[in-house]
Coordinates of C-alpha atoms in Angstrom, one line a residue:
M27 CA -16.7 -38.9 -13.4
K28 CA -15.4 -35.3 -13.6
S29 CA -16.8 -32.9 -11.0
K30 CA -19.8 -30.9 -12.3
S31 CA -19.7 -28.2 -9.6
N32 CA -17.0 -25.7 -9.1
K33 CA -15.9 -27.4 -5.8
I34 CA -13.1 -29.7 -6.8
T35 CA -9.9 -31.1 -5.3
G36 CA -6.5 -29.4 -5.7
S37 CA -5.4 -32.2 -7.9
E38 CA -8.3 -31.6 -10.3
A39 CA -7.6 -27.9 -10.2
L40 CA -4.0 -28.6 -11.2
L41 CA -5.1 -30.7 -14.2
R42 CA -7.7 -28.3 -15.4
T43 CA -5.2 -25.5 -15.2
L44 CA -2.7 -27.5 -17.3
I45 CA -5.3 -28.0 -19.9
A46 CA -6.2 -24.3 -19.9
E47 CA -2.5 -23.5 -20.4
G48 CA -2.5 -25.6 -23.5
V49 CA -0.7 -28.7 -22.2
E50 CA -1.4 -31.9 -24.2
C51 CA 1.5 -34.1 -23.0
I52 CA 3.1 -34.8 -19.6
F53 CA 6.2 -36.8 -18.9
G54 CA 6.2 -38.3 -15.5
Y55 CA 6.6 -41.1 -12.9
P56 CA 4.1 -41.6 -10.0
G57 CA 4.9 -42.0 -6.3
G58 CA 3.4 -41.8 -2.9
Q59 CA 3.1 -38.0 -2.5
A60 CA 1.8 -37.6 -6.1
I61 CA -0.9 -40.3 -6.0
P62 CA -3.8 -37.9 -5.6
I63 CA -2.7 -36.2 -8.8
Y64 CA -2.3 -39.4 -10.7
D65 CA -5.6 -40.7 -9.4
K66 CA -7.4 -37.6 -10.8
L67 CA -5.3 -37.9 -14.0
Y68 CA -7.2 -41.2 -14.6
D69 CA -10.3 -39.1 -15.3
Y70 CA -8.5 -36.8 -17.8
K71 CA -6.8 -39.5 -20.0
D72 CA -8.5 -38.1 -23.1
E73 CA -7.3 -34.6 -22.6
L74 CA -3.8 -35.1 -21.1
R75 CA -1.5 -37.7 -22.4
H76 CA 0.8 -39.0 -19.7
V77 CA 4.0 -40.6 -20.9
L78 CA 5.4 -43.0 -18.3
V79 CA 9.2 -42.6 -18.3
R80 CA 11.5 -45.1 -16.6
H81 CA 13.4 -42.5 -14.5
E82 CA 12.6 -38.9 -13.4
Q83 CA 15.7 -37.5 -15.1
G84 CA 14.2 -39.0 -18.3
A85 CA 11.0 -37.0 -17.6
T86 CA 12.9 -33.7 -17.6
H87 CA 15.0 -34.4 -20.6
A88 CA 11.9 -35.6 -22.5
A89 CA 10.1 -32.4 -21.5
Q90 CA 13.2 -30.5 -22.8
G91 CA 13.1 -32.3 -26.1
Y92 CA 9.4 -31.6 -26.5
A93 CA 9.9 -27.9 -25.7
R94 CA 12.8 -27.4 -28.0
V95 CA 11.2 -28.7 -31.2
S96 CA 7.6 -27.5 -30.5
G97 CA 8.2 -24.1 -28.9
K98 CA 5.7 -25.0 -26.2
V99 CA 6.4 -25.5 -22.4
G100 CA 7.5 -29.0 -21.5
V101 CA 5.9 -30.6 -18.4
A102 CA 7.3 -33.2 -16.0
L103 CA 5.3 -34.7 -13.1
V104 CA 7.1 -36.5 -10.2
T105 CA 6.7 -37.4 -6.6
S106 CA 8.6 -36.1 -3.6
G107 CA 12.0 -37.0 -2.2
P108 CA 14.1 -39.0 -4.7
G109 CA 11.5 -38.4 -7.4
A110 CA 12.1 -34.7 -7.1
T111 CA 15.9 -34.9 -6.6
N112 CA 16.2 -37.1 -9.7
T113 CA 15.0 -34.1 -11.8
I114 CA 17.8 -31.8 -10.7
T115 CA 20.1 -32.5 -13.7
G116 CA 17.3 -31.8 -16.2
I117 CA 16.3 -28.6 -14.5
A118 CA 19.9 -27.3 -14.5
D119 CA 20.2 -28.3 -18.1
A120 CA 17.0 -26.4 -19.0
M121 CA 18.2 -23.4 -17.1
L122 CA 21.5 -23.2 -19.0
D123 CA 19.9 -23.8 -22.3
S124 CA 16.9 -21.5 -21.8
T125 CA 14.4 -24.2 -22.2
P126 CA 10.8 -23.5 -21.1
M127 CA 9.8 -26.3 -18.7
V128 CA 7.5 -26.7 -15.6
V129 CA 8.4 -29.5 -13.2
I130 CA 5.5 -30.4 -10.8
A131 CA 6.5 -32.4 -7.7
G132 CA 4.4 -33.9 -5.0
Q133 CA 5.4 -33.1 -1.4
V134 CA 4.6 -34.5 2.1
P135 CA 1.6 -32.9 3.8
S136 CA 2.2 -29.4 5.1
S137 CA 1.8 -30.6 8.7
L138 CA 4.9 -32.7 8.2
L139 CA 7.1 -30.2 6.5
G140 CA 10.4 -29.7 8.4
T141 CA 10.1 -33.0 10.3
D142 CA 12.3 -35.1 8.1
A143 CA 9.2 -37.1 7.1
F144 CA 9.6 -40.1 4.8
Q145 CA 10.6 -38.8 1.4
E146 CA 10.6 -35.2 2.4
V147 CA 13.3 -33.0 0.9
D148 CA 13.6 -29.2 0.5
V149 CA 12.8 -29.0 -3.2
I150 CA 12.6 -25.2 -3.2
G151 CA 15.9 -24.8 -1.5
I152 CA 17.6 -27.1 -3.9
T153 CA 16.1 -25.8 -7.1
L154 CA 16.1 -22.0 -6.4
P155 CA 19.6 -21.5 -7.9
I156 CA 18.7 -23.4 -11.1
T157 CA 15.2 -22.1 -11.9
K158 CA 13.5 -18.9 -13.0
W159 CA 11.0 -19.5 -10.1
A160 CA 10.4 -22.2 -7.6
Y161 CA 7.3 -22.2 -5.3
Q162 CA 5.8 -24.5 -2.7
V163 CA 2.0 -24.8 -2.6
R164 CA 0.4 -25.6 0.7
R165 CA -3.3 -24.7 0.0
A166 CA -5.5 -26.1 -2.7
E167 CA -6.8 -22.6 -3.5
D168 CA -3.3 -21.5 -4.5
I169 CA -2.7 -24.3 -7.1
A170 CA -4.4 -22.7 -10.2
W171 CA -2.6 -19.4 -9.6
A172 CA 0.8 -21.0 -9.0
V173 CA 0.6 -23.2 -12.1
S174 CA -0.6 -20.4 -14.4
R175 CA 2.1 -18.1 -13.0
A176 CA 4.7 -20.9 -13.6
F177 CA 3.7 -21.2 -17.3
Y178 CA 3.9 -17.4 -17.7
I179 CA 7.4 -17.2 -16.2
A180 CA 8.7 -20.3 -17.9
S181 CA 7.6 -19.2 -21.4
T182 CA 8.2 -15.5 -21.5
G183 CA 11.3 -13.3 -21.7
R184 CA 14.4 -15.6 -21.7
P185 CA 12.6 -19.0 -21.2
G186 CA 13.6 -21.4 -18.5
P187 CA 12.5 -24.0 -15.9
V188 CA 10.1 -23.4 -13.1
V189 CA 9.4 -25.8 -10.2
I190 CA 6.1 -26.2 -8.4
D191 CA 6.2 -28.2 -5.2
I192 CA 2.7 -29.2 -4.1
A193 CA 2.0 -30.5 -0.5
K194 CA -0.2 -33.6 -0.4
D195 CA -3.0 -31.9 1.6
A196 CA -3.2 -29.2 -1.0
Q197 CA -3.7 -32.0 -3.6
I198 CA -6.7 -33.5 -1.8
G199 CA -8.2 -30.3 -0.3
G200 CA -11.3 -28.7 -1.8
V201 CA -11.4 -25.5 -3.7
D202 CA -13.9 -23.3 -5.6
Y203 CA -12.0 -23.5 -8.9
V204 CA -11.6 -20.4 -11.1
Y205 CA -9.0 -20.2 -13.8
K206 CA -7.4 -16.8 -14.2
P207 CA -4.5 -16.8 -16.6
V208 CA -1.4 -14.9 -15.4
H209 CA -0.2 -12.2 -17.8
F210 CA 1.7 -10.0 -15.4
V211 CA 4.0 -10.5 -12.5
R212 CA 5.1 -7.4 -10.5
S213 CA 8.9 -6.7 -10.8
Y214 CA 9.2 -9.2 -13.7
Q215 CA 9.6 -7.5 -17.1
P216 CA 10.0 -10.3 -19.7
W217 CA 9.8 -8.0 -22.7
P218 CA 12.0 -4.9 -22.2
E219 CA 11.3 -1.9 -24.3
I220 CA 13.9 -1.4 -27.1
D221 CA 15.8 1.8 -26.8
P222 CA 15.6 3.7 -30.2
E223 CA 18.9 5.4 -29.5
R224 CA 20.7 2.1 -29.2
V225 CA 19.1 0.8 -32.3
Q226 CA 20.4 3.9 -34.2
K227 CA 23.9 3.4 -32.8
A228 CA 23.9 -0.3 -33.8
A229 CA 22.6 0.5 -37.3
A230 CA 25.2 3.2 -37.7
L231 CA 28.1 0.8 -36.8
I232 CA 26.8 -1.8 -39.2
N233 CA 26.4 0.7 -42.0
S234 CA 30.0 1.8 -41.6
A235 CA 31.4 -1.7 -41.5
K236 CA 33.6 -3.1 -44.1
K237 CA 33.8 -6.6 -42.6
P238 CA 30.7 -7.2 -40.5
F239 CA 30.1 -10.7 -39.0
A240 CA 27.0 -11.9 -37.2
L241 CA 27.0 -14.6 -34.4
I242 CA 23.6 -16.4 -34.3
G243 CA 22.4 -17.9 -31.0
Q244 CA 19.4 -19.8 -29.9
G245 CA 17.7 -16.5 -29.0
V246 CA 16.8 -16.2 -32.7
I247 CA 14.9 -19.5 -32.6
L248 CA 13.3 -18.9 -29.2
S249 CA 11.9 -15.5 -30.4
G250 CA 10.8 -16.9 -33.8
A251 CA 13.0 -14.4 -35.5
E252 CA 14.2 -16.6 -38.4
K253 CA 12.6 -14.4 -41.1
E254 CA 13.8 -11.2 -39.4
L255 CA 17.3 -12.6 -39.3
K256 CA 17.4 -13.4 -43.0
A257 CA 16.1 -9.9 -43.8
F258 CA 18.7 -8.3 -41.6
L259 CA 21.6 -10.4 -43.1
E260 CA 20.4 -9.9 -46.7
K261 CA 20.0 -6.2 -46.5
A262 CA 23.5 -5.5 -45.1
D263 CA 25.1 -8.6 -46.8
I264 CA 26.5 -10.0 -43.6
P265 CA 28.0 -13.4 -43.3
A266 CA 27.0 -15.3 -40.1
G267 CA 28.2 -18.2 -37.9
S268 CA 26.1 -20.1 -35.3
T269 CA 26.4 -21.4 -31.9
I270 CA 25.4 -25.1 -31.5
L271 CA 22.0 -24.2 -30.2
G272 CA 21.5 -21.6 -32.9
L273 CA 22.5 -23.9 -35.8
S274 CA 19.1 -24.5 -37.4
A275 CA 18.0 -20.8 -37.4
M276 CA 19.4 -20.7 -40.9
P277 CA 19.3 -23.6 -43.5
S278 CA 22.7 -25.2 -43.9
D279 CA 23.0 -24.3 -47.5
Y280 CA 22.0 -20.6 -47.1
R281 CA 24.7 -18.5 -48.8
L282 CA 25.4 -16.3 -45.8
N283 CA 25.6 -19.2 -43.4
K284 CA 29.3 -19.8 -42.8
G285 CA 29.0 -22.6 -40.2
M286 CA 29.5 -23.3 -36.5
L287 CA 31.4 -21.3 -34.0
G288 CA 33.5 -22.5 -31.1
M289 CA 35.8 -25.2 -29.8
H290 CA 34.9 -27.7 -32.5
G291 CA 33.4 -25.2 -34.9
N292 CA 34.4 -24.4 -38.5
I293 CA 37.7 -22.7 -39.3
G294 CA 36.2 -19.8 -41.2
P295 CA 33.8 -18.5 -38.5
N296 CA 36.4 -18.8 -35.8
R297 CA 39.1 -17.0 -37.8
K298 CA 36.8 -14.3 -39.1
T299 CA 35.7 -13.5 -35.6
N300 CA 39.2 -12.1 -35.0
E301 CA 39.3 -10.4 -38.4
C302 CA 35.9 -8.6 -38.7
D303 CA 35.5 -4.9 -37.9
V304 CA 32.0 -5.1 -36.5
L305 CA 30.8 -8.2 -34.6
I306 CA 27.0 -8.5 -34.1
A307 CA 26.0 -11.1 -31.5
I308 CA 22.3 -12.0 -31.7
G309 CA 20.6 -14.1 -28.9
M310 CA 23.8 -15.7 -27.7
R311 CA 25.8 -15.4 -24.4
F312 CA 29.4 -15.5 -25.4
D313 CA 30.0 -18.9 -23.8
D314 CA 33.6 -19.9 -23.2
R315 CA 33.3 -22.7 -25.7
V316 CA 32.6 -20.0 -28.3
T317 CA 35.0 -17.4 -27.3
G318 CA 38.1 -19.3 -26.1
N319 CA 40.5 -17.0 -24.4
L320 CA 38.7 -13.7 -23.8
D321 CA 42.0 -11.8 -23.8
T322 CA 42.4 -12.5 -27.5
Y323 CA 38.8 -12.6 -28.6
A324 CA 37.7 -10.1 -31.3
K325 CA 39.8 -7.3 -29.9
Q326 CA 39.9 -5.6 -33.3
A327 CA 36.1 -5.4 -33.6
K328 CA 33.3 -3.1 -32.5
V329 CA 30.9 -5.4 -30.7
I330 CA 27.1 -5.1 -30.9
H331 CA 25.1 -7.4 -28.6
L332 CA 21.4 -8.1 -29.1
D333 CA 19.8 -10.0 -26.2
I334 CA 16.7 -10.2 -24.1
D335 CA 18.6 -10.8 -20.8
V336 CA 20.3 -7.8 -19.4
S337 CA 22.5 -10.0 -17.2
E338 CA 24.3 -11.2 -20.3
M339 CA 25.3 -7.7 -21.4
D340 CA 29.0 -7.2 -20.8
K341 CA 29.2 -10.3 -18.7
N342 CA 31.9 -12.0 -20.7
V343 CA 32.6 -9.7 -23.7
K344 CA 32.6 -5.9 -23.3
T345 CA 30.4 -4.4 -26.0
D346 CA 30.2 -1.1 -27.8
V347 CA 26.4 -1.1 -28.3
K348 CA 23.9 -3.1 -26.2
V349 CA 20.4 -3.6 -27.6
L350 CA 18.2 -5.0 -24.9
G351 CA 15.1 -6.7 -26.2
N352 CA 13.4 -9.6 -28.0
A353 CA 15.6 -10.6 -31.0
K354 CA 12.6 -10.5 -33.4
D355 CA 11.8 -6.9 -32.5
S356 CA 15.4 -5.8 -32.3
L357 CA 16.3 -7.2 -35.7
R358 CA 13.3 -5.6 -37.3
E359 CA 14.0 -2.2 -35.9
I360 CA 17.7 -2.2 -36.8
T361 CA 17.0 -3.5 -40.3
K362 CA 14.8 -0.5 -41.0
L363 CA 17.8 1.7 -40.5
L364 CA 20.3 -0.3 -42.5
K365 CA 21.6 0.7 -45.9
S366 CA 21.7 -1.9 -48.6
A367 CA 25.2 -3.1 -48.9
K368 CA 27.5 -5.6 -50.7
H369 CA 30.4 -7.2 -48.9
T370 CA 31.4 -9.6 -51.7
K371 CA 35.1 -9.6 -51.2
W372 CA 34.7 -10.1 -47.4
I373 CA 32.2 -12.9 -47.9
D374 CA 34.3 -14.6 -50.6
S375 CA 37.3 -14.6 -48.2
F376 CA 35.5 -17.4 -46.2
D377 CA 36.0 -19.7 -49.2
T378 CA 39.7 -20.1 -48.5
D379 CA 39.0 -21.3 -45.0
E380 CA 36.2 -23.6 -46.1
K381 CA 38.4 -25.2 -48.8
E382 CA 41.2 -25.6 -46.3
E383 CA 38.9 -27.3 -43.8
Y384 CA 37.4 -29.5 -46.4
R385 CA 40.8 -30.7 -47.6
K386 CA 42.4 -31.2 -44.2
I387 CA 39.5 -32.4 -42.2
I388 CA 36.0 -32.9 -43.7
E389 CA 36.9 -34.9 -46.8
K390 CA 38.9 -37.4 -44.7
E391 CA 35.9 -37.7 -42.3
I392 CA 33.0 -38.1 -44.6
N393 CA 34.7 -39.7 -47.6
P394 CA 37.4 -42.1 -46.2
V395 CA 38.7 -44.5 -48.7
D396 CA 39.8 -47.2 -46.2
G397 CA 40.1 -48.1 -42.6
Y398 CA 37.5 -48.1 -39.9
L399 CA 34.1 -46.4 -40.2
R400 CA 34.2 -42.7 -39.2
M401 CA 31.6 -40.9 -37.1
G402 CA 31.3 -38.1 -39.6
E403 CA 30.6 -40.3 -42.6
V404 CA 27.8 -42.0 -40.7
V405 CA 26.2 -38.7 -39.6
R406 CA 26.4 -37.2 -43.1
K407 CA 24.9 -40.4 -44.8
V408 CA 22.0 -40.4 -42.3
S409 CA 21.3 -36.7 -42.8
E410 CA 21.4 -37.0 -46.6
A411 CA 19.2 -40.1 -46.5
T412 CA 16.5 -38.0 -44.7
G413 CA 16.7 -35.3 -47.3
N414 CA 18.4 -33.2 -44.6
E415 CA 14.9 -32.6 -43.1
A416 CA 15.1 -34.7 -39.9
V417 CA 15.3 -33.4 -36.3
L418 CA 18.8 -34.1 -35.0
V419 CA 19.0 -35.2 -31.4
T420 CA 22.4 -35.9 -29.8
D421 CA 23.8 -37.1 -26.6
V422 CA 27.1 -35.5 -25.3
G423 CA 30.6 -36.2 -26.4
Q424 CA 32.2 -36.9 -29.7
N425 CA 28.8 -38.1 -31.1
Q426 CA 27.5 -34.6 -30.3
M427 CA 30.2 -32.7 -32.0
M428 CA 30.2 -35.0 -35.0
G429 CA 26.4 -34.8 -35.1
V430 CA 26.2 -31.0 -35.2
R431 CA 29.2 -30.7 -37.5
Y432 CA 28.0 -33.1 -40.2
F433 CA 24.2 -33.1 -40.0
K434 CA 22.5 -30.6 -42.3
Y435 CA 19.3 -28.6 -41.7
T436 CA 16.6 -27.2 -43.9
K437 CA 14.1 -26.3 -41.1
T438 CA 14.2 -24.4 -37.9
R439 CA 14.0 -26.2 -34.5
S440 CA 16.0 -29.1 -35.9
V441 CA 18.7 -29.4 -33.3
V442 CA 18.2 -30.9 -29.8
T443 CA 21.3 -31.2 -27.7
S444 CA 22.6 -30.4 -24.3
G445 CA 24.7 -27.2 -24.8
G446 CA 25.5 -25.4 -21.5
L447 CA 25.5 -28.4 -19.1
G448 CA 26.8 -31.1 -21.4
T449 CA 24.6 -33.8 -19.9
M450 CA 25.5 -37.4 -20.9
G451 CA 22.3 -39.4 -21.0
F452 CA 20.4 -36.5 -22.4
G453 CA 19.9 -37.9 -25.9
L454 CA 17.6 -40.9 -25.5
P455 CA 14.9 -39.2 -23.4
A456 CA 15.2 -36.0 -25.3
A457 CA 14.5 -37.9 -28.5
I458 CA 11.3 -39.2 -26.9
G459 CA 10.1 -35.7 -26.1
A460 CA 11.1 -34.5 -29.6
K461 CA 9.0 -37.2 -31.2
F462 CA 6.0 -36.2 -29.2
G463 CA 6.6 -32.5 -30.0
V464 CA 6.8 -33.1 -33.8
P465 CA 5.3 -36.5 -34.5
D466 CA 5.3 -36.0 -38.3
R467 CA 9.0 -35.4 -38.5
T468 CA 11.8 -38.0 -38.6
V469 CA 13.7 -37.9 -35.3
C470 CA 17.3 -39.1 -35.5
L471 CA 19.3 -39.6 -32.4
F472 CA 23.1 -39.9 -32.4
V473 CA 24.5 -41.3 -29.1
G474 CA 27.7 -42.8 -27.9
D475 CA 28.1 -46.0 -26.0
G476 CA 28.8 -44.2 -22.8
G477 CA 25.8 -41.8 -22.9
M478 CA 23.5 -44.6 -24.1
Q479 CA 24.1 -46.6 -21.0
M480 CA 23.3 -43.7 -18.7
T481 CA 19.6 -43.6 -19.7
L482 CA 19.3 -47.0 -21.4
Q483 CA 16.1 -47.7 -19.4
E484 CA 14.1 -45.2 -21.5
L485 CA 14.0 -47.8 -24.3
G486 CA 11.1 -49.1 -22.2
T487 CA 9.3 -45.8 -22.7
I488 CA 9.9 -46.1 -26.5
M489 CA 8.6 -49.6 -26.4
Q490 CA 5.5 -48.8 -24.4
E491 CA 4.6 -45.7 -26.5
K492 CA 5.5 -47.4 -29.8
L493 CA 7.5 -44.4 -30.9
D494 CA 9.2 -44.3 -34.3
I495 CA 12.6 -43.0 -33.3
K496 CA 15.8 -43.7 -35.3
I497 CA 18.8 -44.3 -32.9
V498 CA 22.3 -44.4 -34.3
L499 CA 24.8 -45.6 -31.6
L500 CA 28.3 -44.6 -32.6
N501 CA 30.2 -47.3 -30.7
N502 CA 33.9 -47.0 -30.1
N503 CA 34.2 -48.7 -26.8
F504 CA 35.6 -45.6 -25.2
L505 CA 34.3 -42.5 -23.5
G506 CA 35.5 -40.8 -26.7
M507 CA 35.7 -37.1 -25.8
V508 CA 37.5 -37.7 -22.5
R509 CA 39.8 -40.1 -24.4
Q510 CA 40.5 -37.4 -27.0
W511 CA 41.6 -35.0 -24.2
Q512 CA 43.7 -37.7 -22.6
E513 CA 45.4 -38.3 -25.9
L514 CA 46.1 -34.6 -26.7
F515 CA 46.8 -33.2 -23.3
F516 CA 47.6 -36.0 -20.8
K517 CA 50.2 -38.1 -22.6
E518 CA 47.8 -40.8 -23.8
R519 CA 47.2 -42.0 -20.2
Y520 CA 43.7 -43.5 -20.9
S521 CA 42.5 -43.5 -17.3
A522 CA 39.0 -45.0 -16.8
T523 CA 37.8 -44.3 -20.4
E524 CA 37.9 -47.7 -22.2
M525 CA 34.6 -49.5 -21.9
E526 CA 33.6 -53.1 -22.2
N527 CA 30.1 -52.9 -23.6
P528 CA 27.1 -55.2 -23.7
D529 CA 25.3 -56.6 -26.8
F530 CA 23.3 -53.5 -27.7
V531 CA 21.4 -55.2 -30.5
A532 CA 20.3 -57.9 -28.1
I533 CA 19.2 -55.3 -25.6
A534 CA 17.2 -53.4 -28.3
K535 CA 15.5 -56.6 -29.4
A536 CA 14.6 -57.3 -25.7
F537 CA 12.7 -54.0 -25.8
R538 CA 11.1 -55.1 -29.1
L539 CA 13.0 -52.5 -31.2
G540 CA 14.4 -53.2 -34.7
A541 CA 18.1 -53.4 -34.5
R542 CA 21.2 -54.1 -36.5
E543 CA 25.0 -53.9 -36.1
V544 CA 27.3 -52.6 -38.8
Q545 CA 31.1 -53.1 -38.9
K546 CA 32.0 -52.6 -42.6
R547 CA 31.7 -49.6 -44.8
E548 CA 29.9 -51.6 -47.6
E549 CA 27.1 -52.4 -45.2
L550 CA 26.4 -48.9 -44.1
D551 CA 24.1 -47.5 -46.9
G552 CA 21.9 -50.6 -46.8
A553 CA 21.7 -50.5 -43.0
I554 CA 20.7 -46.8 -43.0
R555 CA 17.9 -47.5 -45.6
E556 CA 16.7 -50.4 -43.5
M557 CA 16.6 -48.2 -40.4
L558 CA 14.7 -45.3 -42.1
N559 CA 12.2 -47.6 -43.8
Y560 CA 11.5 -49.6 -40.6
K561 CA 8.1 -49.0 -39.1
G562 CA 8.9 -48.2 -35.6
A563 CA 11.9 -47.5 -33.4
Y564 CA 15.2 -48.8 -34.6
L565 CA 18.7 -49.0 -33.1
L566 CA 21.6 -49.0 -35.6
V567 CA 24.9 -49.9 -33.8
V568 CA 27.8 -48.7 -35.9
N569 CA 31.2 -49.8 -34.7
V570 CA 33.5 -46.8 -35.5
E571 CA 37.2 -46.1 -35.2
K572 CA 38.2 -46.5 -31.6
R573 CA 40.5 -43.6 -31.5
G574 CA 38.8 -41.2 -33.8
M575 CA 39.2 -37.4 -33.2
V576 CA 36.9 -34.4 -33.6
Y577 CA 38.8 -31.7 -35.5
P578 CA 39.3 -28.8 -35.7
M579 CA 39.7 -28.2 -32.0
V580 CA 40.5 -25.1 -30.0
P581 CA 42.3 -26.2 -26.8
A582 CA 40.4 -25.1 -23.6
G583 CA 41.6 -21.6 -22.7
G584 CA 43.3 -21.0 -26.0
S585 CA 42.6 -18.4 -28.7
I586 CA 39.8 -19.4 -31.1
T587 CA 42.3 -18.9 -34.0
E588 CA 44.7 -21.5 -32.4
M589 CA 43.0 -24.6 -33.8
L590 CA 44.4 -28.1 -33.8
Y591 CA 43.8 -30.0 -37.1

């Protein structure tokens, strides 16, 4: 029975605070130093759904997937020692991709801290460099405050991961529970005030532009600025390209959406970055995969940077105007000062690049007339079969690049992928979290044979939770992206990249998933229909060209206009 008085244990204070913060779902794995929390969780089964993952890394990636599609804070719960250290990759991934997540770890009793006790590890020391905040709780009376503060920090400003390390005696100690939500932290200013003078300078530059070009990052999605973005682009008639994480901020067929930026991005956006006269970066950080060689990046353009994180200003690309603030507010204020414009000739100039890319690359990838199945044609067929309305989840590698290139989007928050860290094994657990985040949407995961085997155990989570996730395994018996680099830059010396794989269909069936393998093109359409109509999780193994390539490609360190076809 739940306690009726205010005097409760630290574990119950934790759970009550999670509920007060709006948490409905936790991804976790129990262990010795978290047993008091799990014991009390037994009394809260109706209010907090716990999803038992098969590995703590899976808990963090599932929490990430949940956060990315729902806009809420993802929560992972683990024990001390290896339980906590197994979350490190997911925490680092969340930090680089600005994903709001709270990781709660059990810890040895405070009296044993520093004694090298069984399963003791310095969680705070390890995670400080890869979190927005990390804090160790040693007293039951500090739990509610620490957890509420964690949610405030994780979800405000530029979102990110927070770690709370709770000693076992704090979990079992008594406390007079009072929930006081945190809405202010001294020295932390998540919502910087927008400087009107900088807004005016930005608007003046845009109004004078003949060839403006906007770069759309995930900051637009995180701030809920999709409508403000469209109003901004429409008023000044500005074409736009997207980073991988910013892709679904605009529908794929939107007239001003000119495609993806970066190493495997579309030809037009990359070329036009080095032809525009005003470059407007919105909620993106000028990652090296987007810019290529900084010495040749957009040198002809005046650069305007809109971002909420001051540390990103002038970090990689020197800007002419910096507008610090939430993208939603910054766009709204700048749009007020814009003159209605038409840049028809400039926008039409993208058509030449689009036609070239279609002729040289896309048509061969999505409409091959013979030979082996291609990754791009599989991705495009699945996307079209869902009405282009599904959530795309990818792992990392060629499957990721083909996924984001050839999947299409009609709704925001439709791309879940590991951008900054590039974590193989991310896809399967992230798809689990995404399905919990948007249970009414179709979730399609594209994964390679390498990444699939890194977190294959999470098929057990899908089985136990009876999740309806559609998994497309693009199987080429290679670590495809590394093999591509070996082919292009290392004289085809395929060192440690060819894989002998198991029977994936048999494995899926052992986990009670629907499954099928496809080798021939004439089987593909029917197999996709079978997968999408299947009631429950389904693994479609598609054996694709072993030595397929993702083009175009900007070689690492090269100029973004020096693309390999």
